Structures are given as C-alpha cells and as structure tokens.
Short mmCIF file of N, CA and C in Angstrom, two decimals:
data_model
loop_
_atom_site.label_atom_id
_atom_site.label_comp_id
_atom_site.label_asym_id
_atom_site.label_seq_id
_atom_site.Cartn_x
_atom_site.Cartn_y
_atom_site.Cartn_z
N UNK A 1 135.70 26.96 14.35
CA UNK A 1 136.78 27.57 13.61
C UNK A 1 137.59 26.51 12.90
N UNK A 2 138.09 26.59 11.34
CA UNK A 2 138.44 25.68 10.91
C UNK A 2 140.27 26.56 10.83
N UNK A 3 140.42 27.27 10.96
CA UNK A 3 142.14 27.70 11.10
C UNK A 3 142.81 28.13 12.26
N UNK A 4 141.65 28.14 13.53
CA UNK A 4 142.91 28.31 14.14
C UNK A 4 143.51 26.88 14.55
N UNK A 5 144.34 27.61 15.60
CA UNK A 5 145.32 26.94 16.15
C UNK A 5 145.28 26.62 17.56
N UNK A 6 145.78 25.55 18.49
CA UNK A 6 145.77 25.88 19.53
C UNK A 6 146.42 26.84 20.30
N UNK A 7 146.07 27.64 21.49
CA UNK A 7 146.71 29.08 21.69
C UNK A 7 147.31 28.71 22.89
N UNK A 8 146.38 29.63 23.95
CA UNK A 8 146.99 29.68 25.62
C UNK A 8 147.08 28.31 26.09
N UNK A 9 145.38 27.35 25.70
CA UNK A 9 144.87 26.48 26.39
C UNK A 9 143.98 27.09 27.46
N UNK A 10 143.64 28.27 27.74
CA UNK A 10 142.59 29.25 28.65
C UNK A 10 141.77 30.13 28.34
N UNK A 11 141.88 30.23 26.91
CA UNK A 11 141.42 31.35 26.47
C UNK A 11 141.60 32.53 27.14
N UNK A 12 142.47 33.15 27.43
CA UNK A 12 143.45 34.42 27.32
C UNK A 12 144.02 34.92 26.42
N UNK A 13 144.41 34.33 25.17
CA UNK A 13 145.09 34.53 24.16
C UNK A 13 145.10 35.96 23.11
N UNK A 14 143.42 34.98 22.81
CA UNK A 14 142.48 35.66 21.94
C UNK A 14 142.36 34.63 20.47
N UNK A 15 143.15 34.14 20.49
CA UNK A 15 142.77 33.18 19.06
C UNK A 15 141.79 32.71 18.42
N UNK A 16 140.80 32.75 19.43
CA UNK A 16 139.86 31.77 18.62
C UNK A 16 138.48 33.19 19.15
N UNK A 17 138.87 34.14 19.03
CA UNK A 17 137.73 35.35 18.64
C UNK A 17 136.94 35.34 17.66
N UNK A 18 135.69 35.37 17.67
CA UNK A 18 134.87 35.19 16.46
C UNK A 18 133.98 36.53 17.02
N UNK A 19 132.81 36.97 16.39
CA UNK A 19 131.84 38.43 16.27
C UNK A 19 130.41 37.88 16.56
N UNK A 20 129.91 37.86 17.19
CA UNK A 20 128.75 37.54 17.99
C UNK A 20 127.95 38.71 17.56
N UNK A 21 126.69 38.67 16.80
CA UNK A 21 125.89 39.69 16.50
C UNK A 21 124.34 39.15 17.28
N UNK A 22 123.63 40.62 17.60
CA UNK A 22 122.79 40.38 18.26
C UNK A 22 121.40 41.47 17.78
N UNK A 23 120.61 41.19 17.86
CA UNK A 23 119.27 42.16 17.51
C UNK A 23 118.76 42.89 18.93
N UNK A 24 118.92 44.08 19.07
CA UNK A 24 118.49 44.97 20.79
C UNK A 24 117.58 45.62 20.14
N UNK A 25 115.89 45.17 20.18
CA UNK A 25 114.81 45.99 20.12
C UNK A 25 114.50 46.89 20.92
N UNK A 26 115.49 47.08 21.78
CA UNK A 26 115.37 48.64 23.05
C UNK A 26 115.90 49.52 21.71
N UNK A 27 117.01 49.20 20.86
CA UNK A 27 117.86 50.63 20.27
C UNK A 27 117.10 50.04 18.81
N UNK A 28 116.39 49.40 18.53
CA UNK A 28 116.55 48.83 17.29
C UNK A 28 117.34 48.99 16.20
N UNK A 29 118.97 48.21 16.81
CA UNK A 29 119.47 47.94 15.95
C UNK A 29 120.51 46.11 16.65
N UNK A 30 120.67 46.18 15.42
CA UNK A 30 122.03 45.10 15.22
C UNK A 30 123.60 45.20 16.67
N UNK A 31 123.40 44.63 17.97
CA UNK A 31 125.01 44.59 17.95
C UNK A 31 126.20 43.84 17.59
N UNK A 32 127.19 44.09 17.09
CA UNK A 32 127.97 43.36 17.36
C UNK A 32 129.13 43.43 18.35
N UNK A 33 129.71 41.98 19.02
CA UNK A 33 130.48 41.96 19.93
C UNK A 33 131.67 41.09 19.63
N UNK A 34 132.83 40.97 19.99
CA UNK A 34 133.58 39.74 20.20
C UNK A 34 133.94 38.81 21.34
N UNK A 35 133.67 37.43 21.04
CA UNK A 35 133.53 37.03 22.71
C UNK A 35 135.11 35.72 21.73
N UNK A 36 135.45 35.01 23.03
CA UNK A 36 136.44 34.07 22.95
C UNK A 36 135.44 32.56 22.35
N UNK A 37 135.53 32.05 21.28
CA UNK A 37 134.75 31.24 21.15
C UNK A 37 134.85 29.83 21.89
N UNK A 38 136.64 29.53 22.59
CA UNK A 38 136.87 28.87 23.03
C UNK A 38 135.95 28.79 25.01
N UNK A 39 135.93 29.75 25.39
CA UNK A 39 134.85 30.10 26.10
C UNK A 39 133.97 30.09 26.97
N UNK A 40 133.05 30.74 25.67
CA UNK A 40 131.74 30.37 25.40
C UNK A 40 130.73 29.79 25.17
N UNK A 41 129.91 29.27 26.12
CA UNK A 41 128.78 28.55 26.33
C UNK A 41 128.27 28.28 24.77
N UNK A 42 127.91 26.98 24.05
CA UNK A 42 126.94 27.51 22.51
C UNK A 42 125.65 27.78 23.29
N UNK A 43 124.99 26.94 24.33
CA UNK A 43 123.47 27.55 24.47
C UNK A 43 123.63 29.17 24.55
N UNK A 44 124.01 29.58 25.04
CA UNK A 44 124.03 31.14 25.16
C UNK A 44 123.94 31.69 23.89
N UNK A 45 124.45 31.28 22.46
CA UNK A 45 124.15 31.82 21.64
C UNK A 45 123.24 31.02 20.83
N UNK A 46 122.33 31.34 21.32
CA UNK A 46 120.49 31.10 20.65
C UNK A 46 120.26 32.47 20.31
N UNK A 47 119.96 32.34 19.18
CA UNK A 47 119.12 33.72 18.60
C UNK A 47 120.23 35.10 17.53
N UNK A 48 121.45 34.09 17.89
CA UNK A 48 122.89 35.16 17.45
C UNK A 48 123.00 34.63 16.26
N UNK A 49 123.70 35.36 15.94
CA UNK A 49 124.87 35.31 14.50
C UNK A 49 126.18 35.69 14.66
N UNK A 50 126.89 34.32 14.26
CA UNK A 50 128.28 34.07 14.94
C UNK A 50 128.79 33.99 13.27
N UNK A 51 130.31 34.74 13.39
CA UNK A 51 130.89 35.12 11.90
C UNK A 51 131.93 34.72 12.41
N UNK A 52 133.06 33.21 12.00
CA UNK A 52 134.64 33.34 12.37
C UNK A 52 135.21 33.84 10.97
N UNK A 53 136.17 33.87 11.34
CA UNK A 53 137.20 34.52 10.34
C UNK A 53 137.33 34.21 9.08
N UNK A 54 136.67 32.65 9.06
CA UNK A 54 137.03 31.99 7.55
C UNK A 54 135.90 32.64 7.15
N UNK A 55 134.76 33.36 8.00
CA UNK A 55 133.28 34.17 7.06
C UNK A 55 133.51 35.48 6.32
N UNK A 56 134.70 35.75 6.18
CA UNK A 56 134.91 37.36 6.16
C UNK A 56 135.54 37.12 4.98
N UNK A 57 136.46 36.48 4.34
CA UNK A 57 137.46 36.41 3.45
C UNK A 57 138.63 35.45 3.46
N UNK A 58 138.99 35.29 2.26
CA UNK A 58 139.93 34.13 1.94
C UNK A 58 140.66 34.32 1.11
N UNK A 59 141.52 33.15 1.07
CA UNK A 59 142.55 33.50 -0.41
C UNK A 59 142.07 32.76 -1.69
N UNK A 60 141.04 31.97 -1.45
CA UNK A 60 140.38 31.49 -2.49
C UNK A 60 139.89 32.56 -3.74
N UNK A 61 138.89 33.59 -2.49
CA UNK A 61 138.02 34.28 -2.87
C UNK A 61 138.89 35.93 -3.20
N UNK A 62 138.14 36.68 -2.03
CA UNK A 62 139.15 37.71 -2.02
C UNK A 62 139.05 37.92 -0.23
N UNK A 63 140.00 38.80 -0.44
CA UNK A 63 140.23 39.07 1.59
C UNK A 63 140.00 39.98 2.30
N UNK A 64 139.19 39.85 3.30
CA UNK A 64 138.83 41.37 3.89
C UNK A 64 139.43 42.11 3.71
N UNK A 65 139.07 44.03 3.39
CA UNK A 65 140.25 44.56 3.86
C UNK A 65 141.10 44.61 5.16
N UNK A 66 140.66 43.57 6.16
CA UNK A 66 141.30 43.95 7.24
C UNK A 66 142.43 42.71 7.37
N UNK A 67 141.99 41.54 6.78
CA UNK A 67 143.45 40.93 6.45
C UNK A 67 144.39 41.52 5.65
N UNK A 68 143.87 41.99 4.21
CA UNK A 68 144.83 42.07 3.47
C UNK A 68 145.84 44.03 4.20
N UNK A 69 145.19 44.26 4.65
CA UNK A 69 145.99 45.39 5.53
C UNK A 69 146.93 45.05 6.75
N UNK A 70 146.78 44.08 7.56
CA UNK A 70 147.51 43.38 8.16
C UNK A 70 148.76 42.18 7.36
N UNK A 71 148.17 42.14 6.34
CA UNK A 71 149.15 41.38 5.38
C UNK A 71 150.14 42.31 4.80
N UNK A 72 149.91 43.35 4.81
CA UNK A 72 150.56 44.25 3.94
C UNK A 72 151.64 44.95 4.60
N UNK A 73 151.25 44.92 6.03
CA UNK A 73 152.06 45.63 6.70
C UNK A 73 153.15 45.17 7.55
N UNK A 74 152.93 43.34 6.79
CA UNK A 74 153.84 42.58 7.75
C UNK A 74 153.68 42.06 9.28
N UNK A 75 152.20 42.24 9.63
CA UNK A 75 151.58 42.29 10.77
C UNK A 75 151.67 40.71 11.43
N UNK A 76 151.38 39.98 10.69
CA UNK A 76 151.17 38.42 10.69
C UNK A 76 152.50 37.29 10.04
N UNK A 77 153.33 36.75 11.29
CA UNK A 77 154.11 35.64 11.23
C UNK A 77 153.85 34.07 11.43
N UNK A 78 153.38 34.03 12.85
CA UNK A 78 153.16 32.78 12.89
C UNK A 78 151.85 31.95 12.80
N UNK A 79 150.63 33.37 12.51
CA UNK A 79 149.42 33.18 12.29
C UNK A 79 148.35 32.81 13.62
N UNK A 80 149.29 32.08 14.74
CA UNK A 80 148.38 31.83 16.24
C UNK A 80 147.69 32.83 16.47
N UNK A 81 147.49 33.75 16.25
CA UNK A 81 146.96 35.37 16.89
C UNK A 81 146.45 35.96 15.93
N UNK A 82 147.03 35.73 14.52
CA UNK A 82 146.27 36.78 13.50
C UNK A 82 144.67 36.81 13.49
N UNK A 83 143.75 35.39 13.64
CA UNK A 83 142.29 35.36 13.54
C UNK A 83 141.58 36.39 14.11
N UNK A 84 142.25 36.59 15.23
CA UNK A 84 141.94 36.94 17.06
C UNK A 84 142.16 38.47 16.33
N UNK A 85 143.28 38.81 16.00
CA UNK A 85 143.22 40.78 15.62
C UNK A 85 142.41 40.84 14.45
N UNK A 86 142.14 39.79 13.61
CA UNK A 86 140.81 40.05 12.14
C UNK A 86 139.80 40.28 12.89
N UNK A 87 139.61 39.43 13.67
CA UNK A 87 138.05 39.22 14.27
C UNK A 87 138.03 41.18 15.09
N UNK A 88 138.79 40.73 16.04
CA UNK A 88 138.18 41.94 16.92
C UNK A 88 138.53 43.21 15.92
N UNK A 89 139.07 43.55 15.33
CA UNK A 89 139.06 44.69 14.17
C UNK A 89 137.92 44.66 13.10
N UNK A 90 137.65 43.58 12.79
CA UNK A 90 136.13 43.78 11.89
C UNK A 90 134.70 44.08 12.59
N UNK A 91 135.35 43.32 13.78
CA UNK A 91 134.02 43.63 15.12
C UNK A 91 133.35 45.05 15.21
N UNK A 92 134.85 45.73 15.51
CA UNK A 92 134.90 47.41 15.87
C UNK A 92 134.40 47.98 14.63
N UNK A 93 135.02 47.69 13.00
CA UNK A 93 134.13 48.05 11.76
C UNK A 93 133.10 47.84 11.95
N UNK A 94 132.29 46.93 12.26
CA UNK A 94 131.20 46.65 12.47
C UNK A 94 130.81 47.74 13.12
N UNK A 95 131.12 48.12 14.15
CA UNK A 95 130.35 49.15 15.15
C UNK A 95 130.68 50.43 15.06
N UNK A 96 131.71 50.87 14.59
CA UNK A 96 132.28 52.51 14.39
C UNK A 96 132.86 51.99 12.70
N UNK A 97 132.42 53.53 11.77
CA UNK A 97 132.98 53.15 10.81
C UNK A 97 134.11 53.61 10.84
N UNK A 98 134.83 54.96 11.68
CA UNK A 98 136.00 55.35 11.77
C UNK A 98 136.65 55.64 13.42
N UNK A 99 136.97 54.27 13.17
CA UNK A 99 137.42 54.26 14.88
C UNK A 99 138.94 55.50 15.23
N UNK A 100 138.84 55.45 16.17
CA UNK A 100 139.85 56.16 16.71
C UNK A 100 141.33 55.34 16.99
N UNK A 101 142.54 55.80 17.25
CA UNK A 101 143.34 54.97 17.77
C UNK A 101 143.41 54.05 18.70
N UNK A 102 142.72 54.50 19.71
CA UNK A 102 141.95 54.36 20.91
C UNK A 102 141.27 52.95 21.07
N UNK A 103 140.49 53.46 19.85
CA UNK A 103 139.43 52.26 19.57
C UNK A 103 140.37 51.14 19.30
N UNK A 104 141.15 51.13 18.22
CA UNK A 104 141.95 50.21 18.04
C UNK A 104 142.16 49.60 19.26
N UNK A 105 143.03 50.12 19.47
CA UNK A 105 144.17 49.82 20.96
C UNK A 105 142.91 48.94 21.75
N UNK A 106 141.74 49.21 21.95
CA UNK A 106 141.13 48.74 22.69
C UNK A 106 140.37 47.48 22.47
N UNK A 107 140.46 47.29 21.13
CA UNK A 107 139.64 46.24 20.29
C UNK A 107 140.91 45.12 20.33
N UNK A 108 142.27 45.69 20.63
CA UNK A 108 142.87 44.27 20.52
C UNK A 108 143.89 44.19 22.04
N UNK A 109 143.15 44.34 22.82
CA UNK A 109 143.28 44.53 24.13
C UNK A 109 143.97 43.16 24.55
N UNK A 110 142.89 42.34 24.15
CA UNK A 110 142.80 40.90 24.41
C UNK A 110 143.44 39.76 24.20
N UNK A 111 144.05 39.94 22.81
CA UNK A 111 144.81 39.38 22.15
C UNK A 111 146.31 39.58 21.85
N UNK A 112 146.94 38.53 22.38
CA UNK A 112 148.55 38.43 22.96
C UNK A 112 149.16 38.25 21.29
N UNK A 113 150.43 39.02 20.73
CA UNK A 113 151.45 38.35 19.73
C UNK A 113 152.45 38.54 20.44
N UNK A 114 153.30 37.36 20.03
CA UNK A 114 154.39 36.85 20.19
C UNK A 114 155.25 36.66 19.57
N UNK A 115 155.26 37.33 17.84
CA UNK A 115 156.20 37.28 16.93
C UNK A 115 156.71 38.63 16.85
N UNK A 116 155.55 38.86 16.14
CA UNK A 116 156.13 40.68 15.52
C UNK A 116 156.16 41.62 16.05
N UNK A 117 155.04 41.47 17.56
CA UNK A 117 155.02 43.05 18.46
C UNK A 117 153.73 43.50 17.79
N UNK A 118 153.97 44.36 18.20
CA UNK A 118 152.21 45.48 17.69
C UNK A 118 152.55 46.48 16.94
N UNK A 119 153.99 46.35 16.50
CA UNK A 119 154.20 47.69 15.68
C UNK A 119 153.46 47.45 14.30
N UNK A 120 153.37 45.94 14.05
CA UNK A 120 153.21 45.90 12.41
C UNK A 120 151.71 45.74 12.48
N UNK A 121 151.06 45.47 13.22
CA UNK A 121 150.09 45.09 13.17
C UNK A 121 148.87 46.18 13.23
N UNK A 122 149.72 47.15 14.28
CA UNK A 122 149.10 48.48 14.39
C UNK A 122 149.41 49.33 13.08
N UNK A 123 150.30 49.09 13.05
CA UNK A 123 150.54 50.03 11.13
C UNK A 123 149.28 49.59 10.06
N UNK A 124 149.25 47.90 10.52
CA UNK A 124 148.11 47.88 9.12
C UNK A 124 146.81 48.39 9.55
N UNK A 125 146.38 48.60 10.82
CA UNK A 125 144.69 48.82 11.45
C UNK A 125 144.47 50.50 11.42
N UNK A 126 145.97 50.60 12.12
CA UNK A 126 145.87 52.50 11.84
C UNK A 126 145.22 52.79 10.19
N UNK A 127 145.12 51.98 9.51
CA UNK A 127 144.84 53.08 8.19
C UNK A 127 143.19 53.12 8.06
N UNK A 128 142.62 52.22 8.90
CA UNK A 128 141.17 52.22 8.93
C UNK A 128 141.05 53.62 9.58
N UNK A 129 141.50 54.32 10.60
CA UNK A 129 141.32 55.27 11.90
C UNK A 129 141.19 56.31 10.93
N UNK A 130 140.08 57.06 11.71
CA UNK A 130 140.05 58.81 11.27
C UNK A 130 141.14 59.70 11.01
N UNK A 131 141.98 59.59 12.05
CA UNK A 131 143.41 60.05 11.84
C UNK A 131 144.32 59.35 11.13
N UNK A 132 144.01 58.59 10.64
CA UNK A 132 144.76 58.10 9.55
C UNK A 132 144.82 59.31 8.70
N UNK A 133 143.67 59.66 7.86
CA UNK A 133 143.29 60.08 7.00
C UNK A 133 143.42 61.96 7.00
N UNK A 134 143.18 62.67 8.33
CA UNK A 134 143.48 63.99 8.31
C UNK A 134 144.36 64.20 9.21
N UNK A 135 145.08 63.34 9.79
CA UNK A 135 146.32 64.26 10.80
C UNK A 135 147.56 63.96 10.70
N UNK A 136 147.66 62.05 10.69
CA UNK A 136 148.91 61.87 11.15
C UNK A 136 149.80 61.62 9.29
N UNK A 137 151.11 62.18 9.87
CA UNK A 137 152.23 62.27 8.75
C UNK A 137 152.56 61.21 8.16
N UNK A 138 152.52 61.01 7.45
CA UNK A 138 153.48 59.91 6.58
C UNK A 138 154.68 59.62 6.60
N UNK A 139 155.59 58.73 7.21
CA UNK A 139 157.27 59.14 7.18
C UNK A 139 157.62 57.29 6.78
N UNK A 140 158.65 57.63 7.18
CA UNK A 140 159.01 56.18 6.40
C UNK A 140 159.45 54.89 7.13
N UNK A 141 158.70 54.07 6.17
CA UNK A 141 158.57 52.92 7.25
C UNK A 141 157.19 52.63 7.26
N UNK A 142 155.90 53.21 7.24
CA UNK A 142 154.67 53.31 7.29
C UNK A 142 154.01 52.82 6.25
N UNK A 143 153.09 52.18 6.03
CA UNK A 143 152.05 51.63 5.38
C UNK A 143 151.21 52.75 4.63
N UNK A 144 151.35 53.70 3.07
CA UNK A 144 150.60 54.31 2.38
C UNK A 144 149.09 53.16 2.10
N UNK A 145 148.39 54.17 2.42
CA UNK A 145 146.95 54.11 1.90
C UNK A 145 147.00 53.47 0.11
N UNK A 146 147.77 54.21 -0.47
CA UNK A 146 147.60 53.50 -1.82
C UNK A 146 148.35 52.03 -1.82
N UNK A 147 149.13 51.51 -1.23
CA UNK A 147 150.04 50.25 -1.08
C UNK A 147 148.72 49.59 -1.05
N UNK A 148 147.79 50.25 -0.15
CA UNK A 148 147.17 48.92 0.62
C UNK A 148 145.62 49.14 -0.63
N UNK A 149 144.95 49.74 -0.90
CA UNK A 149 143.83 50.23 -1.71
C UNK A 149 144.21 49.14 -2.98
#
C-alpha cells in the first residue's frame, strides 16, 4: 500500500484492507474477500489477486464511485481509516450488486473512525443499498443520488 498510514500497530483498525480475489472451481466463479494486509501471510496469497485502494481510483485519473461518495458526504477527515471503508465497500460491490444496509454495516465491521463517526460515512455507502433507491425518504441533511451521480 502506497497511502496508507500507520493505524492500530495490530491490525485491528482496518487500514490497510485491501480485496483478495480468488478462483473456486467448486462454484465456478471469482471470490472476492477483504483480509488486513498488514496481517497477512504473502505466501498465502499464491494464486490471488490482490487490489489496494490506489487500484480502484485516483485523483489523477478518476475515482471510484465509492470514494467519490464518501467524499461527498463528508465521510473522510483524517484519511487513517478511509482506505479500510473503500476497500471493504468495493469488496461487498464486488460480491452483491445491491447490498442491503445490513450488508453495509457488516462490510465495515472492522474498521474503527475516529473523526467523523459513521454518520457520514454511512450516508455516502447507503446510496449504493437497494433501499436507497425504493424505500427510504429523503429529508435533510442526506446525500441526493443526483449530488453524487
């Protein structure tokens, strides 16, 4: 990883989360996972495909939607933690295209902030969720779908 930062020092944090993809010829398909890269054994990943955060998007280039939705929503201050909620949120894209709240909540289980709380951060991921899109209300304060599109 060339941005993060140092975190816990235990990897508890979540900072240094990267997406571990794997080929399962039982289901024949593709998984992907997120493991702590700080960690993690490298022999163990023989045969994988490992994506950190700088693989997804940049400001050079252009930015995932899952940064620039976390950017938008004010999600990200001091940046120690932001890699860690890109990673495990593109992970879960990776594997559900319309996760649940649930899913969310569970994809960033792992990963501690210490600036902003989870309100902002969850505002920008909620707009990926199914219920984003047919249930929940719009009121104010909230992150519109067109802000972020």
């Amino acid at each position: 990883l060339l941005t993060g930062k140092y975190g816990c020092g235990g990897g508890g944090c979540g900072t240094f989360t990267v997406m571990v993809s794997r080929y399962d010829q039982l289901h024949n398909r593709v998984l992907h996972y997120t493991v702590n890269a700080c960690l993690q054994p490298i022999c163990t990943l023989h045969g994988a495909a490992v994506v950190t955060v700088e693989g997804i998007g940049s400001t050079k280039t252009k930015l995932h939607p899952v940064q620039e939705r976390i950017a938008r929503a004010h999600g990200s201050q001091c940046g120690f933690y932001t890699p860690g909620m890109v990673m495990s949120m593109y992970t879960l894209l990776r594997n559900t295209t319309q996760p649940t709240m649930e899913d969310i909540r569970e994809a960033l289980g792992g990963i501690l902030c210490r600036c902003t709380g989870y309100r902002p951060i969850i505002d920008g991921l909620k707009t990926f969720s199914f219920l984003w899109f047919t249930e929940l209300p719009r009121g104010k304060g909230e992150v519109s779908i067109s802000k972020i599109s």
